[in-house]
Each structure stands twice: as structure tokens, then as C-alpha cells.
Amino acid sequence: MDPDVLAKAFVEHYYTTFDNNRGGLATLYQEGSMLTFEGQKIQGSPNIVAKLTSLPFQQCHHSITTVDCQPSGANGGMLVFVSGNLQLAGEQYALKFSQMFHLMPTPQGSYYVMNDIFRLNYA
Amino acid sequence: MDPDVLAKAFVEHYYTTFDNNRGGLATLYQEGSMLTFEGQKIQGSPNIVAKLTSLPFQQCHHSITTVDCQPSGANGGMLVFVSGNLQLAGEQYALKFSQMFHLMPTPQGSYYVMNDIFRLNYA
């Protein structure tokens, strides 16, 4: 499969899940997965999902501006770099963000998130 | 060495070289290195440096806002995620950018850039 197509499909799936069923992100991370969220380091699927579901907003909508991807050189791994806007319910202006994922293939032919780094881009 | 200290040292070295001696970046990339610059894919140190030295500005100054890093899981590799400002000579306003590097260790105990993805963050 074309890596760019795969990266876009992952990104669409990830943010749709985030916006509609945040707890469902648990299946995309594993025990060794790492998230750095605004500088805070979190490891393991349960801790990562606990962080994401406890963010101080309920309804949100991510819209994607750019998706770039490259093979990471690590056993079929793929680096995905995203920029976009995060609209929180009740807020007038969207927040800009950048996020990178390092995806690793699973034995089932799918991918999980090995590395995840998220930053808001303050104007 | 503390990975965060190493990441910050790399980032400082990279942008100081970019701002003062852009051609000197050649030593930080290798033949298999990949750069995605504003969506354009370039491979190999000579092509990457040709791209960076042909950007339509001579003098610039990068200032770094955040540096995050994680081990990539690939043979001592390290993911480094940067946000910052790029000031071009003669321009009133700085450009915001995000950039990620995948660093791999060299046999000499140093690191080279395996993956590099750069995006301007338009307001």
C-alpha cells in the first residue's frame, strides 16, 4: 500500500476516534507506547488514554492541514507528521497543533502508535 | 547521556550550522537520509543540502521554542520534535515552524539525521 495513502488513512481514523470516542484510542497504543503531550511524558496505553480522556474539554473537532510521512527504517515503521486545527466546543477560535506519530506494524497487518509527540502552536 | 540533553545539544548545533554555514549541514545527513520540506521529498545528503542552500533567502535566524524527544525503538534511534520561529533578514515578522528529526547513532559515537520533516505553521 502507498505509504502516503496509509498515513492519511491512519490520521483520519485517529482523529475521528479522538473526536467521537476518545477511549477507543486504547487499541491504537500498546504497553511500550510513548506520548509526550505538551512536554509531559506518559508511557503505556492505559496511561496515555487516561491522559487523553482527562483533558479539560469534552467535545472537540480536529481538522487536518498537512500529513507528511517517511519510512523510519525500523522494521516497517512509519513516521507521520501532522499539522492542523483543534476546535473546542464553545471556543471562538481553533487552536493550531503539530503532532508526530511513529507507527509500527502489528502481526495482524495493522499498525500501532509506538511514539506520539503533540504540541500546540501558539501564535 | 540524558536523551533530553542530547536532543537539545543536537538542535542547537543543527540550527546554528543552518544559520551560519548552511553547507556544513552535509555532515549531518547520509546517503539514505530523507527530508520532506513543505511536502517536497528529497533523499540523500547532497540533494538535501542542495535544497537547503537554494532556499530563497540567505540570512536567517532560528529561535527554538520547544524540544521534545523520545527513543524511536530503532537501534538507538531518537525522535526529536522541535517548534520555533524562523526570522528572515529584512522581514518584519518571524515565521513559525515545526520540524521533526529521527537521529541514528554513527559508529563514531555521534548521530546523523535519518529522517527530517519540516513544515511552516501558517497563522
CSV table of C-alpha atoms in Angstrom, one decimal:
chain,number,residue,atom,x,y,z
A,1,MET,CA,0.0,0.0,0.0
A,2,ASP,CA,1.2,3.5,-0.8
A,3,PRO,CA,2.7,4.9,2.5
A,4,ASP,CA,1.1,8.3,1.9
A,5,VAL,CA,-2.3,6.7,1.5
A,6,LEU,CA,-1.8,4.6,4.6
A,7,ALA,CA,-0.6,7.6,6.6
A,8,LYS,CA,-3.7,9.7,5.6
A,9,ALA,CA,-6.0,6.7,6.4
A,10,PHE,CA,-4.4,6.4,9.9
A,11,VAL,CA,-4.6,10.1,10.6
A,12,GLU,CA,-8.3,10.2,9.6
A,13,HIS,CA,-9.0,7.2,11.8
A,14,TYR,CA,-7.1,8.5,14.7
A,15,TYR,CA,-8.7,12.0,14.9
A,16,THR,CA,-12.2,10.6,14.1
A,17,THR,CA,-11.8,8.3,17.0
A,18,PHE,CA,-10.4,11.1,19.2
A,19,ASP,CA,-13.3,13.4,18.4
A,20,ASN,CA,-16.1,10.8,18.7
A,21,ASN,CA,-14.9,8.0,21.1
A,22,ARG,CA,-11.7,9.1,22.8
A,23,GLY,CA,-11.5,5.9,24.9
A,24,GLY,CA,-11.4,3.9,21.7
A,25,LEU,CA,-7.8,5.2,21.1
A,26,ALA,CA,-6.7,2.5,23.6
A,27,THR,CA,-6.5,-0.1,20.8
A,28,LEU,CA,-4.0,2.1,18.8
A,29,TYR,CA,-1.4,2.2,21.6
A,30,GLN,CA,0.5,-0.7,23.3
A,31,GLU,CA,2.4,-1.2,26.6
A,32,GLY,CA,5.6,0.3,25.3
A,33,SER,CA,3.9,3.2,23.5
A,34,MET,CA,5.1,6.7,24.5
A,35,LEU,CA,3.2,10.0,24.4
A,36,THR,CA,4.7,13.4,25.0
A,37,PHE,CA,1.8,15.8,25.4
A,38,GLU,CA,2.8,19.5,25.7
A,39,GLY,CA,6.1,18.3,27.3
A,40,GLN,CA,4.5,15.8,29.7
A,41,LYS,CA,5.8,12.2,29.1
A,42,ILE,CA,3.4,9.3,29.5
A,43,GLN,CA,4.0,5.6,28.8
A,44,GLY,CA,1.7,2.7,28.1
A,45,SER,CA,-1.7,2.5,26.5
A,46,PRO,CA,-3.8,2.8,29.8
A,47,ASN,CA,-1.8,5.8,31.0
A,48,ILE,CA,-2.0,7.5,27.6
A,49,VAL,CA,-5.7,7.0,27.2
A,50,ALA,CA,-6.2,8.2,30.8
A,51,LYS,CA,-4.4,11.4,29.9
A,52,LEU,CA,-6.3,12.0,26.7
A,53,THR,CA,-9.7,11.3,28.2
A,54,SER,CA,-9.0,13.6,31.1
A,55,LEU,CA,-8.1,16.7,29.0
A,56,PRO,CA,-10.2,19.6,30.2
A,57,PHE,CA,-12.7,19.6,27.3
A,58,GLN,CA,-15.3,17.1,26.1
A,59,GLN,CA,-16.3,17.9,22.6
A,60,CYS,CA,-13.7,18.8,20.1
A,61,HIS,CA,-13.0,18.6,16.3
A,62,HIS,CA,-9.6,18.1,14.7
A,63,SER,CA,-9.2,19.3,11.1
A,64,ILE,CA,-6.1,18.3,9.3
A,65,THR,CA,-4.0,20.8,7.3
A,66,THR,CA,-1.0,18.6,6.2
A,67,VAL,CA,0.1,15.0,6.5
A,68,ASP,CA,3.7,14.0,5.7
A,69,CYS,CA,5.2,10.5,6.1
A,70,GLN,CA,8.5,8.7,5.7
A,71,PRO,CA,9.7,5.1,6.5
A,72,SER,CA,11.5,5.2,9.8
A,73,GLY,CA,13.9,2.4,8.9
A,74,ALA,CA,12.8,0.4,11.9
A,75,ASN,CA,11.2,-2.9,11.0
A,76,GLY,CA,8.5,-1.4,8.7
A,77,GLY,CA,7.9,1.6,10.9
A,78,MET,CA,6.5,4.8,9.5
A,79,LEU,CA,6.8,8.4,10.7
A,80,VAL,CA,3.7,10.5,10.3
A,81,PHE,CA,3.8,14.3,10.8
A,82,VAL,CA,0.6,16.2,11.1
A,83,SER,CA,-0.4,19.8,11.3
A,84,GLY,CA,-4.0,21.0,11.8
A,85,ASN,CA,-6.6,22.9,13.8
A,86,LEU,CA,-8.3,21.8,17.0
A,87,GLN,CA,-11.7,23.4,17.6
A,88,LEU,CA,-13.0,23.1,21.1
A,89,ALA,CA,-16.8,23.3,21.8
A,90,GLY,CA,-17.8,26.8,22.8
A,91,GLU,CA,-14.5,28.4,21.8
A,92,GLN,CA,-14.4,31.1,19.1
A,93,TYR,CA,-11.0,30.3,17.7
A,94,ALA,CA,-9.4,27.0,16.8
A,95,LEU,CA,-6.0,26.1,18.3
A,96,LYS,CA,-3.2,25.1,15.9
A,97,PHE,CA,-1.3,22.0,16.6
A,98,SER,CA,1.5,19.8,15.3
A,99,GLN,CA,1.8,16.1,16.1
A,100,MET,CA,4.1,13.3,15.1
A,101,PHE,CA,3.5,9.6,15.2
A,102,HIS,CA,5.9,6.7,14.8
A,103,LEU,CA,3.7,3.8,13.6
A,104,MET,CA,4.8,0.1,13.9
A,105,PRO,CA,3.2,-2.8,12.1
A,106,THR,CA,1.4,-5.4,14.2
A,107,PRO,CA,1.4,-9.2,13.4
A,108,GLN,CA,-2.2,-8.7,12.4
A,109,GLY,CA,-1.2,-6.5,9.5
A,110,SER,CA,-2.3,-3.3,11.2
A,111,TYR,CA,-0.3,-0.5,12.9
A,112,TYR,CA,0.0,0.7,16.4
A,113,VAL,CA,1.5,4.0,17.7
A,114,MET,CA,4.9,3.5,19.2
A,115,ASN,CA,5.7,7.2,19.6
A,116,ASP,CA,3.4,10.2,19.8
A,117,ILE,CA,4.5,13.8,20.3
A,118,PHE,CA,1.9,16.6,20.5
A,119,ARG,CA,2.4,20.4,20.7
A,120,LEU,CA,0.0,23.3,20.3
A,121,ASN,CA,1.4,26.0,18.1
A,122,TYR,CA,0.8,29.3,20.0
A,123,ALA,CA,0.5,32.3,17.8
B,1,MET,CA,23.9,10.8,28.3
B,2,ASP,CA,20.4,12.1,29.1
B,3,PRO,CA,18.4,12.0,25.9
B,4,ASP,CA,16.8,15.4,26.5
B,5,VAL,CA,20.2,17.0,26.9
B,6,LEU,CA,21.5,15.2,23.8
B,7,ALA,CA,18.4,16.3,21.8
B,8,LYS,CA,18.8,19.9,22.9
B,9,ALA,CA,22.5,19.8,22.0
B,10,PHE,CA,21.8,18.4,18.6
B,11,VAL,CA,19.0,21.0,17.9
B,12,GLU,CA,21.3,23.9,18.9
B,13,HIS,CA,24.1,22.5,16.7
B,14,TYR,CA,21.8,22.0,13.8
B,15,TYR,CA,20.2,25.5,13.7
B,16,THR,CA,23.5,27.2,14.5
B,17,THR,CA,25.0,25.5,11.5
B,18,PHE,CA,21.9,26.2,9.4
B,19,ASP,CA,22.1,29.9,10.2
B,20,ASN,CA,25.8,30.4,9.9
B,21,ASN,CA,27.1,27.8,7.4
B,22,ARG,CA,24.3,26.0,5.7
B,23,GLY,CA,26.5,23.9,3.6
B,24,GLY,CA,28.0,22.5,6.7
B,25,LEU,CA,24.8,20.5,7.3
B,26,ALA,CA,26.1,18.0,4.8
B,27,THR,CA,27.9,16.1,7.5
B,28,LEU,CA,24.7,15.6,9.5
B,29,TYR,CA,23.0,13.7,6.7
B,30,GLN,CA,23.9,10.4,5.0
B,31,GLU,CA,23.1,8.7,1.7
B,32,GLY,CA,19.9,7.2,3.0
B,33,SER,CA,18.7,10.3,4.8
B,34,MET,CA,15.2,11.7,3.9
B,35,LEU,CA,14.0,15.2,4.0
B,36,THR,CA,10.3,16.3,3.5
B,37,PHE,CA,10.4,20.1,3.1
B,38,GLU,CA,7.0,21.7,2.9
B,39,GLY,CA,5.7,18.5,1.3
B,40,GLN,CA,8.7,18.0,-1.1
B,41,LYS,CA,10.5,14.7,-0.7
B,42,ILE,CA,14.3,14.7,-1.1
B,43,GLN,CA,16.8,11.9,-0.4
B,44,GLY,CA,20.5,11.7,0.2
B,45,SER,CA,22.9,14.3,1.8
B,46,PRO,CA,23.9,16.0,-1.4
B,47,ASN,CA,20.3,16.5,-2.6
B,48,ILE,CA,19.2,17.6,0.8
B,49,VAL,CA,21.9,20.2,1.2
B,50,ALA,CA,21.3,21.4,-2.4
B,51,LYS,CA,17.7,22.0,-1.4
B,52,LEU,CA,18.5,23.8,1.9
B,53,THR,CA,21.2,26.0,0.3
B,54,SER,CA,19.0,27.0,-2.6
B,55,LEU,CA,16.1,28.3,-0.4
B,56,PRO,CA,15.2,31.8,-1.5
B,57,PHE,CA,16.8,33.6,1.5
B,58,GLN,CA,20.4,34.0,2.6
B,59,GLN,CA,20.4,35.2,6.1
B,60,CYS,CA,18.1,33.7,8.7
B,61,HIS,CA,17.9,33.0,12.4
B,62,HIS,CA,16.1,30.1,14.0
B,63,SER,CA,15.0,30.5,17.6
B,64,ILE,CA,13.7,27.4,19.4
B,65,THR,CA,10.5,27.4,21.4
B,66,THR,CA,10.2,23.7,22.4
B,67,VAL,CA,12.3,20.5,22.0
B,68,ASP,CA,10.7,17.1,22.8
B,69,CYS,CA,12.4,13.7,22.4
B,70,GLN,CA,11.7,10.0,22.6
B,71,PRO,CA,13.7,6.8,21.8
B,72,SER,CA,12.4,5.5,18.5
B,73,GLY,CA,13.0,1.9,19.3
B,74,ALA,CA,15.3,1.5,16.2
B,75,ASN,CA,18.9,0.6,17.2
B,76,GLY,CA,19.5,3.5,19.4
B,77,GLY,CA,17.5,6.0,17.3
B,78,MET,CA,16.0,9.1,18.8
B,79,LEU,CA,13.0,11.2,17.7
B,80,VAL,CA,13.3,14.9,18.2
B,81,PHE,CA,10.4,17.3,17.7
B,82,VAL,CA,11.0,21.0,17.5
B,83,SER,CA,8.9,24.1,17.3
B,84,GLY,CA,10.2,27.6,16.8
B,85,ASN,CA,10.5,30.8,14.9
B,86,LEU,CA,12.4,31.5,11.7
B,87,GLN,CA,13.4,35.1,11.2
B,88,LEU,CA,14.4,36.0,7.7
B,89,ALA,CA,16.6,39.1,7.1
B,90,GLY,CA,14.6,42.1,6.1
B,91,GLU,CA,11.2,40.6,7.1
B,92,GLN,CA,9.2,42.2,9.9
B,93,TYR,CA,7.6,39.1,11.2
B,94,ALA,CA,9.1,35.7,12.1
B,95,LEU,CA,7.7,32.5,10.5
B,96,LYS,CA,6.6,29.8,12.9
B,97,PHE,CA,7.8,26.3,12.1
B,98,SER,CA,7.6,22.7,13.3
B,99,GLN,CA,10.2,20.1,12.5
B,100,MET,CA,11.0,16.5,13.4
B,101,PHE,CA,14.2,14.6,13.2
B,102,HIS,CA,14.9,10.9,13.5
B,103,LEU,CA,18.5,10.6,14.7
B,104,MET,CA,20.5,7.4,14.3
B,105,PRO,CA,23.9,6.8,16.1
B,106,THR,CA,27.0,6.5,14.0
B,107,PRO,CA,29.9,4.1,14.7
B,108,GLN,CA,31.9,7.1,15.8
B,109,GLY,CA,29.5,7.7,18.7
B,110,SER,CA,27.8,10.7,17.1
B,111,TYR,CA,24.4,10.9,15.4
B,112,TYR,CA,23.2,11.6,11.9
B,113,VAL,CA,19.7,12.6,10.6
B,114,MET,CA,17.9,9.6,9.1
B,115,ASN,CA,14.5,11.4,8.8
B,116,ASP,CA,13.7,15.1,8.7
B,117,ILE,CA,10.2,16.6,8.1
B,118,PHE,CA,9.8,20.4,8.1
B,119,ARG,CA,6.6,22.5,8.0
B,120,LEU,CA,5.9,26.2,8.3
B,121,ASN,CA,2.9,26.8,10.6
B,122,TYR,CA,0.8,29.4,8.8
B,123,ALA,CA,-1.4,31.6,11.0
